C-alpha positions as semicolon CSV with decimal commas, in nm:
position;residue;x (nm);y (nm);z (nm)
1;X;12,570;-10,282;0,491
2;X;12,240;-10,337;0,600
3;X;12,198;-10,377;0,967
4;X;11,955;-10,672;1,085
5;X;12,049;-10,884;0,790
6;X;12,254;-11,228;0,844
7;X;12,630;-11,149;0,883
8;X;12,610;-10,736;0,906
9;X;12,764;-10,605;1,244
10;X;12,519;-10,374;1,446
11;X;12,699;-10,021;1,476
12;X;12,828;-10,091;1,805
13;X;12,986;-10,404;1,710
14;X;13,117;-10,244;1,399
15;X;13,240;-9,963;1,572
16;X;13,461;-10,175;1,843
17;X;13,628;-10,288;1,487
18;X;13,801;-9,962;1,474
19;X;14,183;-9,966;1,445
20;X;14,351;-9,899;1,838
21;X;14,424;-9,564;1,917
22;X;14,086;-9,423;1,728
23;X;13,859;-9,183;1,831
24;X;13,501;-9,187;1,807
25;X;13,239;-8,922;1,818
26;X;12,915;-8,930;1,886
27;X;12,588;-8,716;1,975
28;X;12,442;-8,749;2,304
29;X;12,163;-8,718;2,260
30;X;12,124;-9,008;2,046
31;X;12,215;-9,235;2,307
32;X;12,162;-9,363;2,633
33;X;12,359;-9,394;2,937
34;X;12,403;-9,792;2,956
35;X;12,468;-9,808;2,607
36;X;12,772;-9,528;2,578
37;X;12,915;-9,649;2,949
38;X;12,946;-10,029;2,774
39;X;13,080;-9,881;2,411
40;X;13,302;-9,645;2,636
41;X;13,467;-9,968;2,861
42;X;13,480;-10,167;2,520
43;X;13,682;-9,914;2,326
44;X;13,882;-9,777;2,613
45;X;13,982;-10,180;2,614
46;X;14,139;-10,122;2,226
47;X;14,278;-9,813;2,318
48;X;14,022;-9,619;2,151
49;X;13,815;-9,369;2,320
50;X;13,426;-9,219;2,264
51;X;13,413;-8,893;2,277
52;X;13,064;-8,657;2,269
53;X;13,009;-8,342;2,053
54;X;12,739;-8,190;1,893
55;X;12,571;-8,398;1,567
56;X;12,778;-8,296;1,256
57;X;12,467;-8,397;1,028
58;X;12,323;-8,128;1,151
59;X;12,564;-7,867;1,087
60;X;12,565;-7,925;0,743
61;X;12,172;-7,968;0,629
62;X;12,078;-7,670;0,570
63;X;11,684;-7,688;0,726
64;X;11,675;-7,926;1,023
65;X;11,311;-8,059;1,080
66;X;11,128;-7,913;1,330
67;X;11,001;-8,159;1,633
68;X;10,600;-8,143;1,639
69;X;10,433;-7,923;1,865
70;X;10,068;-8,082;1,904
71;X;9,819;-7,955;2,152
72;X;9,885;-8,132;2,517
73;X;9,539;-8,206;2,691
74;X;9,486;-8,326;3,037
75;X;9,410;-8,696;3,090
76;X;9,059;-8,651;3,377
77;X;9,090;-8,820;3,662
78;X;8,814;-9,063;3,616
79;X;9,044;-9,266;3,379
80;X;9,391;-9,232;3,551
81;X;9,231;-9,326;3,865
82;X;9,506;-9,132;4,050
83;X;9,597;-8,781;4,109
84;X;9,908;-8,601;4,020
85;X;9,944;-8,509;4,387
86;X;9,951;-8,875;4,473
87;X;10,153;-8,968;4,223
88;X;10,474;-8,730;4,288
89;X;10,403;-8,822;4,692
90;X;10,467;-9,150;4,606
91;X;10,760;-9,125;4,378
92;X;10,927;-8,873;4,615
93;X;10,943;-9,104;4,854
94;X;11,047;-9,410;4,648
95;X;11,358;-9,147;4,593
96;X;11,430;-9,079;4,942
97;X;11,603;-8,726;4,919
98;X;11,713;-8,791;4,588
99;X;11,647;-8,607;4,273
100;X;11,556;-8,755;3,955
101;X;11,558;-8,631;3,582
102;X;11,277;-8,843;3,366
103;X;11,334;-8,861;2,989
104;X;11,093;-9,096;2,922
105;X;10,788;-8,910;2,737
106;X;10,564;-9,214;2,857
107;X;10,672;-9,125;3,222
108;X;10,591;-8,781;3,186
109;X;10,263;-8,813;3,032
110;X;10,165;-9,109;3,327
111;X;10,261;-8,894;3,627
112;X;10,154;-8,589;3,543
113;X;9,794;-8,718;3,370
114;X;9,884;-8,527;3,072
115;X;9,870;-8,693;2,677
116;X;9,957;-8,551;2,379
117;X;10,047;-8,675;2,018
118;X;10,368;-8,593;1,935
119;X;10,510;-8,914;1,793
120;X;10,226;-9,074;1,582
121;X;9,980;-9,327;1,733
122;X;10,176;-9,263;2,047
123;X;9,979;-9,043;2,338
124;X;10,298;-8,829;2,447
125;X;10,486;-8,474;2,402
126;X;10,838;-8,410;2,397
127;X;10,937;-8,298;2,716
128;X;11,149;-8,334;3,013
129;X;11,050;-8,351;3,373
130;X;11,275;-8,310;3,687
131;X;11,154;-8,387;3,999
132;X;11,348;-8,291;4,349
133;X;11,236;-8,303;4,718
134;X;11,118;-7,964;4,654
135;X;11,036;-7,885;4,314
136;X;10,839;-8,040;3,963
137;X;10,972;-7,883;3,693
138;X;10,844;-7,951;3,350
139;X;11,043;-7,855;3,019
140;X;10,804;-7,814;2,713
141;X;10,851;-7,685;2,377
142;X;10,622;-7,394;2,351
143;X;10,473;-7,355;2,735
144;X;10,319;-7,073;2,634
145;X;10,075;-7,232;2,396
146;X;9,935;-7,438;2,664
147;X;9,536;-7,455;2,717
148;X;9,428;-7,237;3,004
149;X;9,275;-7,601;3,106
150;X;9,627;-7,716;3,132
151;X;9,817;-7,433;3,311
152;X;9,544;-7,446;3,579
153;X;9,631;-7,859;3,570
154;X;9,985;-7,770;3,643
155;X;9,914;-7,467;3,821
156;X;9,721;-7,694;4,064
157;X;9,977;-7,926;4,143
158;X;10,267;-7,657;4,177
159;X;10,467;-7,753;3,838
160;X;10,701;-7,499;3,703
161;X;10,710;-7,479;3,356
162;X;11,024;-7,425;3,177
163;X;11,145;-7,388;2,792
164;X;11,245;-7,815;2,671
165;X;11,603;-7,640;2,553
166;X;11,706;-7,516;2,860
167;X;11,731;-7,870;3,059
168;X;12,099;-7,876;3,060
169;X;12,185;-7,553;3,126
170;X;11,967;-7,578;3,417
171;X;12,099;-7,897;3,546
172;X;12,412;-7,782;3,530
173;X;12,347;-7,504;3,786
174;X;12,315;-7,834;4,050
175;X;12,554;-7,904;4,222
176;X;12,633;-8,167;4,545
177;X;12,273;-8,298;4,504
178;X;12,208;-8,677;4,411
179;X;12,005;-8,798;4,110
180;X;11,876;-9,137;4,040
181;X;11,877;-9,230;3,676
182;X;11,769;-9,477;3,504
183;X;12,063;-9,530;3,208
184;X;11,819;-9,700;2,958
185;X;11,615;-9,439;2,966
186;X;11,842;-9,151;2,986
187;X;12,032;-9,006;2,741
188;X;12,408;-8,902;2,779
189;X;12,354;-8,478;2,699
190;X;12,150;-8,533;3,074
191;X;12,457;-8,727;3,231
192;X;12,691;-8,505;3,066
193;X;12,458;-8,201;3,199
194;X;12,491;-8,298;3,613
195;X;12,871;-8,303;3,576
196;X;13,014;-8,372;3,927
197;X;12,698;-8,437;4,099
198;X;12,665;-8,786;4,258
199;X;12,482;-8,988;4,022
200;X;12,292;-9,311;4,174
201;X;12,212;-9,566;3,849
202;X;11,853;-9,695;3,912
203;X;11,544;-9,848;3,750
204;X;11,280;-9,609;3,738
205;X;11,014;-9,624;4,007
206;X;10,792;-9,474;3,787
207;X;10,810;-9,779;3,573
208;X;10,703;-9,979;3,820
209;X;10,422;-9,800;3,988
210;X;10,285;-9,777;3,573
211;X;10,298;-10,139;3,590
212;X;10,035;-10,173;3,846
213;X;9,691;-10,053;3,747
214;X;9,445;-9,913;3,971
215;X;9,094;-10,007;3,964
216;X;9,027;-9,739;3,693
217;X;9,263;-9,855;3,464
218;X;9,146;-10,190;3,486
219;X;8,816;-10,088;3,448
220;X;8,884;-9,878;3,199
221;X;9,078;-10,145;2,969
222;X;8,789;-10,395;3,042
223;X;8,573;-10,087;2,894
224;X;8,803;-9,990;2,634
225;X;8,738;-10,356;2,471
226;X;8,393;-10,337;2,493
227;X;8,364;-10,030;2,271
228;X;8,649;-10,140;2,035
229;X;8,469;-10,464;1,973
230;X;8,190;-10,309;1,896
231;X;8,368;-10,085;1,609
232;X;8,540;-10,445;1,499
233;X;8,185;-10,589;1,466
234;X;8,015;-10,288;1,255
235;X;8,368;-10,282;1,051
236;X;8,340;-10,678;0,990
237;X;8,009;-10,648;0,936
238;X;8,066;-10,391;0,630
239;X;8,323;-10,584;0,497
240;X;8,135;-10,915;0,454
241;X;7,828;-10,755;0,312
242;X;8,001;-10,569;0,032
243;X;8,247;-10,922;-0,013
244;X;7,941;-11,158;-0,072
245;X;7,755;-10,902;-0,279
246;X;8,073;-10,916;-0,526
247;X;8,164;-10,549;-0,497
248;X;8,549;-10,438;-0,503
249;X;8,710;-10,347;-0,157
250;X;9,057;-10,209;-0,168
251;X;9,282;-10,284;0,168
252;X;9,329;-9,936;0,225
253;X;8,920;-9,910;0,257
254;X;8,893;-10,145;0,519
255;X;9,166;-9,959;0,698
256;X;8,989;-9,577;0,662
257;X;8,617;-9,788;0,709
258;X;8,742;-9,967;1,058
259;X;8,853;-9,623;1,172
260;X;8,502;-9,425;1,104
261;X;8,366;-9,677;1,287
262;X;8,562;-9,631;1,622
263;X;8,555;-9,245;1,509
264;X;8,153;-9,267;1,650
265;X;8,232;-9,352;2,012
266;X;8,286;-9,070;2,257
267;X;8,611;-9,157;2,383
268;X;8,756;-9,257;2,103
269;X;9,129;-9,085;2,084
270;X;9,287;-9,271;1,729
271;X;9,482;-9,589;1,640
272;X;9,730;-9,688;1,815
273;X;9,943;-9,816;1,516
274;X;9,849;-9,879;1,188
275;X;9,622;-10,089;1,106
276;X;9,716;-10,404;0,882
277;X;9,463;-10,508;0,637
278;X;9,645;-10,780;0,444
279;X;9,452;-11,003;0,227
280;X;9,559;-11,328;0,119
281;X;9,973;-11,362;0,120
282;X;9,993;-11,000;0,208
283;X;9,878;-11,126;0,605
284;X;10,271;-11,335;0,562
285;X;10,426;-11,003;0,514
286;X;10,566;-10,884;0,882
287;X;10,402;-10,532;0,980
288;X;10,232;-10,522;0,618
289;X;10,127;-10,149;0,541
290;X;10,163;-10,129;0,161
291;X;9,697;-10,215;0,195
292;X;9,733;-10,158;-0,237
293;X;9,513;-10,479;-0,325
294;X;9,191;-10,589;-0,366
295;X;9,054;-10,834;-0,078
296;X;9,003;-11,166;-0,213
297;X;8,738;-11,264;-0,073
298;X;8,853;-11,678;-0,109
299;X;9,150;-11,603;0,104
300;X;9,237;-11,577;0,511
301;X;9,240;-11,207;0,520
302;X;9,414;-11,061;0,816
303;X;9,296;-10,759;1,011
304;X;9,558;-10,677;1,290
305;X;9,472;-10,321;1,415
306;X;9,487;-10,141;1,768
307;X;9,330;-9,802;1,912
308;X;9,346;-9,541;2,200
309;X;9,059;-9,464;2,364
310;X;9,071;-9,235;2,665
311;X;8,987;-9,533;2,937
312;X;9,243;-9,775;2,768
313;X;9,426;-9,938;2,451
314;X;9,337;-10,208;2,201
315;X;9,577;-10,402;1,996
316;X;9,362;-10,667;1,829
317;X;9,415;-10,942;1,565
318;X;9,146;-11,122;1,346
319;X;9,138;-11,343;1,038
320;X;8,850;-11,404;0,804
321;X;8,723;-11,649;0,535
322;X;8,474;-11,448;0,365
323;X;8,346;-11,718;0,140
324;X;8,450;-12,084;0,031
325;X;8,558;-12,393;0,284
326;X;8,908;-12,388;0,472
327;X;9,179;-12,622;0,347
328;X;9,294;-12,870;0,624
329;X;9,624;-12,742;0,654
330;X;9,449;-12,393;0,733
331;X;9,226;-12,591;0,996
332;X;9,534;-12,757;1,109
333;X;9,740;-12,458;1,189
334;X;9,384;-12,267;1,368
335;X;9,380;-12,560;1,606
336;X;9,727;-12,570;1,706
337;X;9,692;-12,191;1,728
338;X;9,430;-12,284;1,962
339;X;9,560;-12,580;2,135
340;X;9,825;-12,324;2,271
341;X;9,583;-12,067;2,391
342;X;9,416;-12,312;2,589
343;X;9,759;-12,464;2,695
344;X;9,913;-12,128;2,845
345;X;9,533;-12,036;2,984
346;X;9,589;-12,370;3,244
347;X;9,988;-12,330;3,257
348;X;10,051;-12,242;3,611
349;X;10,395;-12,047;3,606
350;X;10,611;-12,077;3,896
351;X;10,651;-11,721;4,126
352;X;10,868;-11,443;3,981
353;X;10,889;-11,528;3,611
354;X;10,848;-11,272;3,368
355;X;10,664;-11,166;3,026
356;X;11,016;-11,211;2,894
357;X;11,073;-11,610;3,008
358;X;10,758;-11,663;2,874
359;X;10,821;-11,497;2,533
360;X;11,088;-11,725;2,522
């Protein structure tokens, strides 16, 4: 079975399949609260039951991989446009005596101005953070490789650092306190961890204070744009040059070219997913990353490609017709393509609906 494909169950839906009176284990730290309170309730219906132990894939291999350990490096000030004092003020008292335990490397990275590259194309570390009315504690991997510019970060703002394997030993030393969780983005080892303590199932504030940028942010994405654009223009440039001269370019050229051209601004930090360079029927071809053929220079060839720089993030999409005329069908489907832009650009949308009604 291949999940995704017509007619194949998801795991959960295959697992709820299991004859009555089954038990099924599972690691928690593969999954989050919501999800293993639902699959709990819908087996518990069967008279099955989920139970948690440690991953039994692991006990057999005989070298687990090792998580990455990249260098973490402060994110200044003048681009989060808020301080880490500021930050934990205001989420303390969105909590209102609570506690909180944040799983959510994006999280981390946001409140305490810190970025990292862990998890590729993705600015975070793995890490743990809990935050109480009295305490930020912060649970890396190797805390003692940290920058001096970093400890005197953390230092500054009164963050105790703490080894990333300890977290649930050390929550379970809490007792009667009160934690608000957010259970999609908190795995069921944490839950499992607090035991008896009084557990308050929340969004995360933090997610919503990310979703409103300050005027540094904004500025900084406006920025961001401007310098990407001009990387996009030198890249496009390139690539028609050496097209209409008749020389070879290989996909995977334009991808490495595009990238030594954002490579000469400043704040340039690296892509922020793979680029796509997809000539001809390759640009069909969802999330295309093979980039093994020639571009034909006769054909729409597709450049979808994103980048981090330290003010902001890119995710851009552009197609070309290096040489020859457009069919009209191609022509067609640009101006409906357009047509649309310039339908949702007047739409006015009615108070309180959401990226996701619109997606729809």
């Amino acid at each position: 079975m291949k999940q995704g494909l017509p007619g194949v169950p998801t795991w959960q839906e295959y697992i709820k399949q299991v004859p009555s009176g089954s038990t099924i284990g599972i690691d928690p730290t593969v999954i989050n609260a919501r999800e293993a309170k639902e699959l709990e309730k819908d087996l518990s219906s069967r008279g099955s039951k989920l139970i948690y132990t440690d991953n039994l894939v692991d006990r057999i291999r005989s070298k687990s991989p090792s998580r990455p350990r990249e260098p973490i490096k402060t994110h200044s000030l003048q681009y989060a446009g808020q301080s880490v004092e500021s930050k934990l003020k205001s989420l303390c008292q969105s909590l209102k005596g609570k506690s909180m335990v944040i799983s959510r490397l994006d999280e981390i990275a946001w409140l305490l101005n810190l970025r990292g590259s862990d998890i590729h194309c993705c600015p975070v570390f793995f890490s743990y953070c809990v935050v109480t009315p009295t305490e930020t504690l912060l649970y890396l991997q190797s805390p003692e490789t940290l920058s001096d510019a970093v400890k005197a970060h953390l230092k500054e703002n009164n963050i105790i650092l703490k080894l990333y394997n300890a977290i649930t030993h050390d929550l379970s030393s809490y007792s009667s306190s009160i934690f608000s969780i957010d259970p999609e983005g908190t795995n069921m080892s944490i839950i499992k961890a607090l035991g008896s303590n009084e557990i308050h199932w929340e969004t995360s504030p933090i997610q919503l204070s990310k979703a409103v940028k300050n005027e540094a942010e904004m500025s900084g994405m406006i920025d961001c744009h401007k310098r990407d654009a001009v990387a996009l223009c030198k890249h496009f440039a390139w690539l028609s040059d050496r097209l209409c001269m008749g020389e070879k370019v290989w996909e995977y050229e334009a991808v490495e070219q595009l990238d030594s051209m954002r490579q000469l601004d400043p704040l340039y930090v690296g892509p922020s997913f793979d680029t796509i360079a997809a000539s001809g029927p390759n640009g069909a071809i969802v999330h295309y990353a093979q980039a093994s053929d020639v571009i034909d220079p006769s054909q729409i060839y597709l450049c979808d490609s994103g980048a981090h720089y330290l003010n902001g993030t890119t995710d851009i999409t552009r197609t070309w017709l290096f040489q020859g005329e457009p069919s009209s069908f191609q022509k067609q489907a640009f101006t409906r393509v357009l047509q649309a832009h310039i339908s949702v650009d007047q739409a006015v949308f009615p108070q309180g609906t959401t990226g996701e009604d619109q997606n729809s």
